[in-house]
Amino acid sequence: MNQSDTGMDLFFEPRSVAVIGASNTVGKIGYKLMDNIVTGEYRGKLYPINPRDAEVFGLKAYTSITEIEGPVDMVVIAIPASFVLDEVDKCAKKGVKFLVIITSGFSEAGNIEMEKKVVKAARDGGMRVLGPNIFGLYSSRVSLNATFGPKGVKKGSVSIITQSGALGIAMIGMTASEGIGLSSIISVGNKADLDEADLLDYLASDENTRAIMLYIEGITRGERMLGSLRRVTRKKPVIVIKSGRSKRGAMAAASHTGSLAGSDEVFDAVMRQCGVLRAENLEEGFNWLKFIAEAPLPSGKDTVIVTNGGGIGVMATDACEKYGIELLDEPELLRKIFSSSMPSFGSCKNPIDITGQASEVNYREALLAALESDRVHSVMALYCQTADFEKVAYSEMITLIHNEYMRKHKPIAYSLVGGEEVTECVKYLRGRGIPAYQGVYEMVSCFGALYRFRENRLKEVQEEVRIDIGTEAICSMVDGALKDGRDFLLAHEARAVLEAAGISTPKSVIVRNIEEAVGAAERIGYPVVMKIVSRDILHKSDAGGVALDLDDREEVMDAYQLIIRNARKYDPHARIDGIEVSEMVHKGLETIIGARRDRSFGPIIMFGLGGIYVEIMKDVSFRALPLSRSEAISLLKEVRSYPLLLGVRGEESKDIEGIIDVMIRVGSILRSVKRITDMEINPLFVYERGKGVKVVDVRIMIAKDREE
Ligand code: ACO
């Protein structure tokens, strides 16, 4: 998608801006907005609108937007909520393109209807709305600071989209003190119309933006957002900070998938899937942003640590392992690169330890040696304060080194550990945009983010695997159950859904008396399993409605009577539709595959190992649908117990292809039949490679109100 295809050009480059609520009264938001726009030297035409004053900020003021003669691309609104709708109608008449509604007091305060009316009036009038409940936006393209945040925003290559206004204002301050320049910062507030996806689509091809940071509190229209994220992360790093890691958002649990799919786990998995870099907190996010916005992309994986202290070298090595960073490990080559710059007492093993006795000259030479070698792709420079540390000399030396690295397009970052003087040195360097950190982990985690971005860019674009599933047969099964007033499928219906989708299930027959039960068992072959079939009993085991491993006709006859008795005791009013006699599936490795419609991201799929792994360890992983083959594989690899699938202690590896096939088919069912809300295959027994998988039980939940 091109920038101009997004229809957002005039949002980032409005030729004219009007401010409704522009004020000469110091302290008012309408004053601050005007002050920022004027002192920020906005390059377009500015029209203050105020019903009382003839001039605002020395500019002719208009009593209404309709009085302005020329076209107006953007209108910033900062008047009380009750007057906003009238002004929106006027803006529509004027042919305005974008509204930036600063005003609070809409859906966030329970005034949902009013917000809807405002958006409808705007959209009907051909306008898009940012906000309401925002601090505004800054766009470096036309030097527009239409915020009531700080002035003097530093221009640069980072774009920030934030849901929190107050935090956004703080972020402007943080970027300035960190020497991070902004290409844009946009407060999305209530996201009544424009949201992150609209902005990301534009920023993806905005040549002024090298890196993007998102601060998110909640997701609306998540499926659309994922599409935008997938596109943009192939071109630019996107760092996300999301607050609210609690599980409150998890849906009431009708299944494991429901209870395990806490909103944060899903968010985390889905962001990873889209190539987004999720930071734990603001500090980490800003550390990454600072580094990644300027750092050249490494041309390979081989990293070198140069240090004057063994201890911090080891810490950095540990951190590299944690963040998946590969250290160049070729002793001969390392000796060749570093021996000439190495004091006799140093070590050419990676971490390259020039030791605490090394001088500033040794340190500089070692860093330059790494810079010159084509076999070194990125460099971590660690420094531990020594007796001869001299703040100014080191600050100058690092600045010089840094410029050399930037010229050579090789990433480098610095971690300086020590007392007050070192802290000042780090502050000095950071203020000049140099990625210097006090913590070793902080610095290494920045490389982790950079390398993940690199990997994501190199990943091939994966196509969704499309499989023919018997949609018609599945729909008729769902229709029948809905007509019956149920929100779930009976066991045999659920199995029929799987069969229609090409997932094989155990042989089974529904019987209504003992003779039929015995006949069915003999046809299927012993041992068999028997289960109650009742629309009123969802949890069959709890009702004593399941009997396993029945070896002969006597056991089948006894089980039949016992199951009926138990079911009647459990719920005397339960309607009993019969008993299902099925093939007893021989045990394999127990796994679970679940799929459901997430409130934020639409259809998602879950995989985990069953039994205790899912019950106690909660060892599961998620992906948003659609699922490509490689995504399916990475989903499997993400569970901690994945080695069990590869086979441990001399066991054969398991039928991973069989699991992937079932996952892709389950994903297709959920994508094609919107009335299916939840599916869970639990357990799915997995056998040795080539011997397939077997569904033991499946549960499917349905809902009426979904469009196919
Ligand atoms: N057309 C043009 N101008 C108008 C109109 C109108 N229809 N109605 C009022 N005005 C003028 C007023 O005369 C006034 O100008 P004056 O100072 O010359 O008299 C100016 O517009 C502002 O109107 P007030 O009634 O004085 O409104 P006030 O400034 O007190 O409040 C505001 C307006 C700021 C929009 C308020 O309603 C509000 O929503 N505040 C919260 C904003 C906010 O926090 N947003 C979220 C940001 S994110 C975060 O958390 C930081």
Short mmCIF file of C-alpha atoms in Angstrom, two decimals, residues 33 37 42 69 86 104 113 187 220 246 280 298 396 446 489 499 526 534 601 617 664 686:
data_model
loop_
_atom_site.label_atom_id
_atom_site.label_comp_id
_atom_site.label_asym_id
_atom_site.label_seq_id
_atom_site.Cartn_x
_atom_site.Cartn_y
_atom_site.Cartn_z
CA LEU A 33 -2.61 24.74 21.01
CA ILE A 37 1.27 25.74 16.34
CA TYR A 42 3.63 25.42 11.07
CA GLU A 69 -12.74 31.65 2.46
CA ASP A 86 -22.74 21.50 15.96
CA SER A 104 -12.93 14.85 26.65
CA GLU A 113 -24.14 7.98 22.04
CA SER A 187 -2.64 10.64 20.32
CA THR A 220 -10.43 -2.47 18.89
CA SER A 246 -3.62 -8.93 34.00
CA GLU A 280 8.22 -4.89 29.02
CA PRO A 298 23.63 -5.68 10.62
CA GLU A 396 34.96 12.31 22.96
CA CYS A 446 18.63 -3.53 22.27
CA LEU A 489 -22.79 -29.36 19.24
CA GLU A 499 -14.94 -35.61 9.51
CA TYR A 526 -13.24 -54.40 21.59
CA SER A 534 -27.30 -35.39 26.20
CA PHE A 601 -8.01 -10.30 17.43
CA MET A 617 2.15 -25.94 33.49
CA ILE A 664 -4.60 -26.03 9.68
CA VAL A 686 -0.06 -38.16 18.65
#
